[in-house]
CSV table of C-alpha atoms in Angstrom, one decimal:
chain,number,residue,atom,x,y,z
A,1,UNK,CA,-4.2,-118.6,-10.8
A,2,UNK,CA,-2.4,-122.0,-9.7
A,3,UNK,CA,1.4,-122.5,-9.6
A,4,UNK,CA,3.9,-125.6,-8.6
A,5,UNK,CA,6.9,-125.0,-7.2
A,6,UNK,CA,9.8,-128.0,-7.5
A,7,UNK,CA,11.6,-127.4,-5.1
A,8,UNK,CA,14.9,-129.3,-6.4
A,9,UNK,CA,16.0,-129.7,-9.9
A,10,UNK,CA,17.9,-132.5,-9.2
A,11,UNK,CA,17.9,-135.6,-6.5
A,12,UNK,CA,21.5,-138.3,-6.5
A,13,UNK,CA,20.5,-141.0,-4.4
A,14,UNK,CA,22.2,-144.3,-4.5
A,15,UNK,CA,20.6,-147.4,-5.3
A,16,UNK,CA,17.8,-148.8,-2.2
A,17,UNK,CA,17.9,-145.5,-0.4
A,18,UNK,CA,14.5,-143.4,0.3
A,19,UNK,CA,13.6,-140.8,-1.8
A,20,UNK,CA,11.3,-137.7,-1.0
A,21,UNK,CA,10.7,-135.2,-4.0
A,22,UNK,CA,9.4,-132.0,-2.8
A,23,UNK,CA,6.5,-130.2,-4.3
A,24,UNK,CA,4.3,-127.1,-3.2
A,25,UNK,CA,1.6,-125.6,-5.0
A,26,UNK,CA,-0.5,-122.4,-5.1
A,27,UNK,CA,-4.4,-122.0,-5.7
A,28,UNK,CA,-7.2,-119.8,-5.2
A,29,UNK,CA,-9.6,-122.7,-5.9
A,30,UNK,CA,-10.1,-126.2,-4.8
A,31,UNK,CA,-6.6,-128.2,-5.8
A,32,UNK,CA,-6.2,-131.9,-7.9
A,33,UNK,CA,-2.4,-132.8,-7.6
A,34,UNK,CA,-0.7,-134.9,-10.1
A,35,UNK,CA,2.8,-136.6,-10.4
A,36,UNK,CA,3.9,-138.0,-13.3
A,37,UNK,CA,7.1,-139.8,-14.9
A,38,UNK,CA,9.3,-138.9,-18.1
A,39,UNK,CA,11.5,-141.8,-18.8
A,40,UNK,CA,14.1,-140.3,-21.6
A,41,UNK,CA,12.8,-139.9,-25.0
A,42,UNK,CA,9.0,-140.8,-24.0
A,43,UNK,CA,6.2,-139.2,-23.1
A,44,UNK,CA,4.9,-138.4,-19.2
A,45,UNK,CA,3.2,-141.3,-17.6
A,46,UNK,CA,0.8,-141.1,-14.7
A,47,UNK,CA,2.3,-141.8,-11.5
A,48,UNK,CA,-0.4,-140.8,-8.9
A,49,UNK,CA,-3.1,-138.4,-8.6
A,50,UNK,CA,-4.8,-136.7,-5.8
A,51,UNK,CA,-8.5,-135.8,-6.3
A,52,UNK,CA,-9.9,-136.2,-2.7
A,53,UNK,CA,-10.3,-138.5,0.3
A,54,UNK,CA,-7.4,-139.6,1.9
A,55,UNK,CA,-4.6,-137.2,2.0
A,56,UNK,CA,-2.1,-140.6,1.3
A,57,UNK,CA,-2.0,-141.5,-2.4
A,58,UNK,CA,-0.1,-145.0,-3.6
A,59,UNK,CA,0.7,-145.2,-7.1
A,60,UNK,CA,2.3,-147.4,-9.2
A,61,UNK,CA,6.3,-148.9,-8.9
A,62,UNK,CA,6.2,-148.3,-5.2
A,63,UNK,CA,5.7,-144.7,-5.1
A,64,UNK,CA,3.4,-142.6,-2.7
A,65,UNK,CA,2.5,-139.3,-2.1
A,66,UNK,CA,1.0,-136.9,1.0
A,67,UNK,CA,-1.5,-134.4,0.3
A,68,UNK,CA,-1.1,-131.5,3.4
A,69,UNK,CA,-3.5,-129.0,2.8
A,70,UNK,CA,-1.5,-126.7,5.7
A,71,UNK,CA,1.7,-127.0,3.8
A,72,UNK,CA,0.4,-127.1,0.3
A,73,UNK,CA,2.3,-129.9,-0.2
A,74,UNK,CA,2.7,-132.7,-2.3
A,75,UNK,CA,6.0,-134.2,-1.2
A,76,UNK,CA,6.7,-137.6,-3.6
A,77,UNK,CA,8.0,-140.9,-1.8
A,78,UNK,CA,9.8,-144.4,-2.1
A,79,UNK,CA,11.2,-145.8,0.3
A,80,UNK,CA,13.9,-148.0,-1.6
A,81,UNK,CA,14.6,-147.1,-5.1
A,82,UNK,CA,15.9,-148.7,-8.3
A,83,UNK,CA,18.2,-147.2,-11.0
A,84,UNK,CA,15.3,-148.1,-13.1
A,85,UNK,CA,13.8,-145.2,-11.1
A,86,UNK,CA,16.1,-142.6,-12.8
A,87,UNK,CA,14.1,-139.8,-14.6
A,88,UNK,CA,12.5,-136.6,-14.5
A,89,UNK,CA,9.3,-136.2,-12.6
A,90,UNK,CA,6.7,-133.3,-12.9
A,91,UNK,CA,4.9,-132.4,-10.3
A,92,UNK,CA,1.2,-130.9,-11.9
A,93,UNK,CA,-2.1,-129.0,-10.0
A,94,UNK,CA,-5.2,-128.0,-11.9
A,95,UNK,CA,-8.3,-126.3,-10.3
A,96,UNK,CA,-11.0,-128.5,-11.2
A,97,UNK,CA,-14.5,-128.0,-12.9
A,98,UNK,CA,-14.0,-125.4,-15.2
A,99,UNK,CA,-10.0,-125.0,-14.2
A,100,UNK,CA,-9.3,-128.1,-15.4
A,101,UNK,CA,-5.8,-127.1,-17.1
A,102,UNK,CA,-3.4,-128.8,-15.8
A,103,UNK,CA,0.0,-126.6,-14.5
A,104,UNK,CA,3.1,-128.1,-14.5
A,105,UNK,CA,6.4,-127.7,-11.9
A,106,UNK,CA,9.7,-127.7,-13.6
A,107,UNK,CA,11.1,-131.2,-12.6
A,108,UNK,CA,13.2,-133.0,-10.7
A,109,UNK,CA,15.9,-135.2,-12.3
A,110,UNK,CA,16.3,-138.1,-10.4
A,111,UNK,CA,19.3,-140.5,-10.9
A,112,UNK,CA,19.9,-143.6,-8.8
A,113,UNK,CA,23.3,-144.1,-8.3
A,114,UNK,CA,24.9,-148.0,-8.1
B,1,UNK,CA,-5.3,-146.0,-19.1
B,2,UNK,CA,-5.3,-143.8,-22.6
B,3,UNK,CA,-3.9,-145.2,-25.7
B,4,UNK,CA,-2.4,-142.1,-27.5
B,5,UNK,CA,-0.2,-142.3,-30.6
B,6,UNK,CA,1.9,-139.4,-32.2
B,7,UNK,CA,3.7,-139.7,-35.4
B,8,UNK,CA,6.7,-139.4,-36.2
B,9,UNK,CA,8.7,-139.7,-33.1
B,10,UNK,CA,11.3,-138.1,-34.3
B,11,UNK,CA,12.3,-135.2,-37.7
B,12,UNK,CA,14.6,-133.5,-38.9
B,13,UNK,CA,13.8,-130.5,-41.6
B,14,UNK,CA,15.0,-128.1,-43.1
B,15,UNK,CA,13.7,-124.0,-42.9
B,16,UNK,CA,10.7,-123.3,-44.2
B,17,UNK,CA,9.2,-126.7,-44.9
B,18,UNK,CA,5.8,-127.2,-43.8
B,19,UNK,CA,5.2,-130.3,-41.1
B,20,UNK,CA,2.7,-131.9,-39.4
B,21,UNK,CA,2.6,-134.1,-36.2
B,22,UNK,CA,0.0,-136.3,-35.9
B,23,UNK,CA,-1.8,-137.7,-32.9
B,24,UNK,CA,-4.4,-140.1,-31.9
B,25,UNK,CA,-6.0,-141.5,-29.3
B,26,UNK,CA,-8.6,-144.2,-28.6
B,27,UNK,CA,-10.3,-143.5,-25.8
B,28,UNK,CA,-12.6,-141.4,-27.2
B,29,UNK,CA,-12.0,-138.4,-24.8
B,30,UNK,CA,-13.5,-135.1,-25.5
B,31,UNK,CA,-10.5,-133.3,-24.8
B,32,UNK,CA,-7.2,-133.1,-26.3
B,33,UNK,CA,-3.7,-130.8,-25.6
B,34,UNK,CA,-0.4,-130.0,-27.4
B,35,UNK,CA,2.5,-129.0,-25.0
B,36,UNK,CA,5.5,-127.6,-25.7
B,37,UNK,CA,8.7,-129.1,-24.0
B,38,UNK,CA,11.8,-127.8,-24.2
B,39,UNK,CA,15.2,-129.9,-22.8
B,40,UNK,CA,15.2,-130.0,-18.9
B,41,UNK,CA,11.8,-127.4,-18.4
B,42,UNK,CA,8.6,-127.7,-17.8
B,43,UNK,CA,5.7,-128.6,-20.2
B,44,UNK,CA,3.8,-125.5,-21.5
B,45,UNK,CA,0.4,-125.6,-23.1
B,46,UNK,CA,0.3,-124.4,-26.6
B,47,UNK,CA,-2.9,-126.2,-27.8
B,48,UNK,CA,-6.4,-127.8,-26.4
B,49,UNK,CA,-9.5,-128.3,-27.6
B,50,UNK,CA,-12.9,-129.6,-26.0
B,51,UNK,CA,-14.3,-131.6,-29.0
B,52,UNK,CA,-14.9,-131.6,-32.6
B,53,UNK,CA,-14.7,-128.3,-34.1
B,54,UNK,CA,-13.5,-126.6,-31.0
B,55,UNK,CA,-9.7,-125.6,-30.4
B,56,UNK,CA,-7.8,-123.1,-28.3
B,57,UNK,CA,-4.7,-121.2,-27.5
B,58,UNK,CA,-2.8,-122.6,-24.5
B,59,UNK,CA,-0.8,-120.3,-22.6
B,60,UNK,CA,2.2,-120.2,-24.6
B,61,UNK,CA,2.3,-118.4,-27.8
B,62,UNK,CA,2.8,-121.1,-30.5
B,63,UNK,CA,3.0,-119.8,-34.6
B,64,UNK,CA,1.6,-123.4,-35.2
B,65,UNK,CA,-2.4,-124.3,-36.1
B,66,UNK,CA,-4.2,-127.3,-34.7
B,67,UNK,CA,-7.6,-128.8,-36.2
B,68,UNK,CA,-10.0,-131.1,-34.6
B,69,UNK,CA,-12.2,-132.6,-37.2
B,70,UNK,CA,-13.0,-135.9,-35.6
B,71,UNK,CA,-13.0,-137.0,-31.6
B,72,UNK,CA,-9.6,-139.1,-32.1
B,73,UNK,CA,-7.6,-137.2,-34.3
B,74,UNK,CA,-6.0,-133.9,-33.0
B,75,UNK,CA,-3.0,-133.0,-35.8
B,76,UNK,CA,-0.7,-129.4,-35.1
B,77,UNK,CA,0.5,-128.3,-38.4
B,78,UNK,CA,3.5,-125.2,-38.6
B,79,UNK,CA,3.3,-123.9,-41.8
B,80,UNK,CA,7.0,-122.6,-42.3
B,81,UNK,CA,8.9,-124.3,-39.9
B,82,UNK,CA,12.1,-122.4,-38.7
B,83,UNK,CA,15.2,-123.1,-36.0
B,84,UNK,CA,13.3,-122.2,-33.0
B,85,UNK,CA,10.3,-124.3,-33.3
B,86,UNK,CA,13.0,-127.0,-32.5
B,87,UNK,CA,11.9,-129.1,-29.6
B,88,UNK,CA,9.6,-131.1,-28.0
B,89,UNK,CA,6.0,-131.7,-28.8
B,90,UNK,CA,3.6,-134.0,-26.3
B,91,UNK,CA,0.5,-135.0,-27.3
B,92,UNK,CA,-2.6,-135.7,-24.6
B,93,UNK,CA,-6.1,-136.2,-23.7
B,94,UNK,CA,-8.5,-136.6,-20.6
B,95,UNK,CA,-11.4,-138.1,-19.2
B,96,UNK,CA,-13.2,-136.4,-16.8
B,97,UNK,CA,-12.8,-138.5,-13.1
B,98,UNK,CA,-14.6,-137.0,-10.3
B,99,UNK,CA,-14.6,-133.7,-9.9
B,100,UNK,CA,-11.4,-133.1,-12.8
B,101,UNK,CA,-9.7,-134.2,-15.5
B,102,UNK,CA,-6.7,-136.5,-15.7
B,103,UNK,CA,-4.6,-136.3,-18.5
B,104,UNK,CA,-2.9,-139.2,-20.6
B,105,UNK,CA,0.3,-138.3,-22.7
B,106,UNK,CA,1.6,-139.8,-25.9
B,107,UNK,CA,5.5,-140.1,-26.8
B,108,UNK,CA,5.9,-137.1,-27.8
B,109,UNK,CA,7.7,-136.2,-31.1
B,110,UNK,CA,11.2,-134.5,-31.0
B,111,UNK,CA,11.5,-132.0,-34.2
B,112,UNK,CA,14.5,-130.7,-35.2
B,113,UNK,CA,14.8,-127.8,-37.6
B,114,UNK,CA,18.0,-127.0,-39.2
């Protein structure tokens, strides 16, 4: 069995500060980690995935992620945000192969503040 | 990057009519989900299927019926809708990268039942 844990439902930040969103996982089998974007009324868009090789992921609009196996982590980054940045992100593992499911987190709102 | 359509984006109906959300995708991927997604929680999987003629329950326990005639088309159908089917419904599929699959969402559609 596999389970994300978001670790805060919501994130203020003002506008060009840094922003980490926490996520840890469980998993009895090899791990694929996910992020992805839900802009209000739409549908989740791929942020960044994890699969293997380097444990630093780069997506897309500036955003990064670190895999740490030790941890089971997959802590979400930017450095300088936008309040075009503002909406809920979903951290997601699945087990591969067979396992390929995918098991959502609960969120994290983020607003970006002027 | 998928291209995956779901009509209508939005309904509002009365008790006990009988709906159904559409979805399509162009990709051609194998697989195909329906996710349940009520306000401010995570996504649960009520639907997936691995191909044509092949569909499953997801994890949550949905009164609606999904068919999977042909590769793009994946349609969930609730016969007698009722109050608390009210929420959201997001559409996706995958294509297998590596060693798992990554998901591609549509827009979702919001239904309302009155």
């Amino acid at each position: 069995a596999q389970s994300v844990t978001q670790l805060d439902s919501q994130v203020p930040v003002f506008e060009e500060a840094p922003v980490e969103l926490r996520c840890n996982y469980s998993s009895s089998v090899s791990v694929y980690l996910f992020w992805y974007v839900q802009y209000p009324n739409q549908g989740l868009q791929l942020l960044l995935k994890y699969l293997s090789g380097s444990t630093l992921v780069k997506g897309i609009n500036g955003f990064e992620a670190e895999f740490n196996k030790s941890q089971t982590s997959f802590h979400l980054r930017k450095p300088s945000v936008h309040i075009s940045d503002t909406a809920e992100y979903f951290c997601a593992v699945s087990g591969g192969g067979s396992n390929y499911k995918l098991t959502f987190g609960k969120g994290t709102l983020l607003t970006v503040n002027p | 990057e998928a291209d995956i359509y779901q009509t209508p984006r939005y309904l509002v109906i009365g008790t006990g009519k009988k709906i159904t959300l559409e979805c399509s995708q162009t990709m051609g991927h194998d697989k195909m989900y329906w996710y349940q997604q009520d306000p401010g929680m995570e996504l649960h999987l009520i639907h997936y299927s691995y191909g044509v003629n092949s569909t499953e329950k997801g994890d949550l326990s949905s009164e609606s019926t999904v068919s999977r005639i042909r590769t793009e088309h994946f349609p969930l159908t609730l016969e007698s809708a009722r109050p608390s089917h009210t929420s959201q419904y997001l559409c996706a599929s995958s294509e297998t990268s590596g060693r798992t699959d990554t998901q591609y969402f549509g827009p979702g559609t919001r239904l309302t039942v009155l």
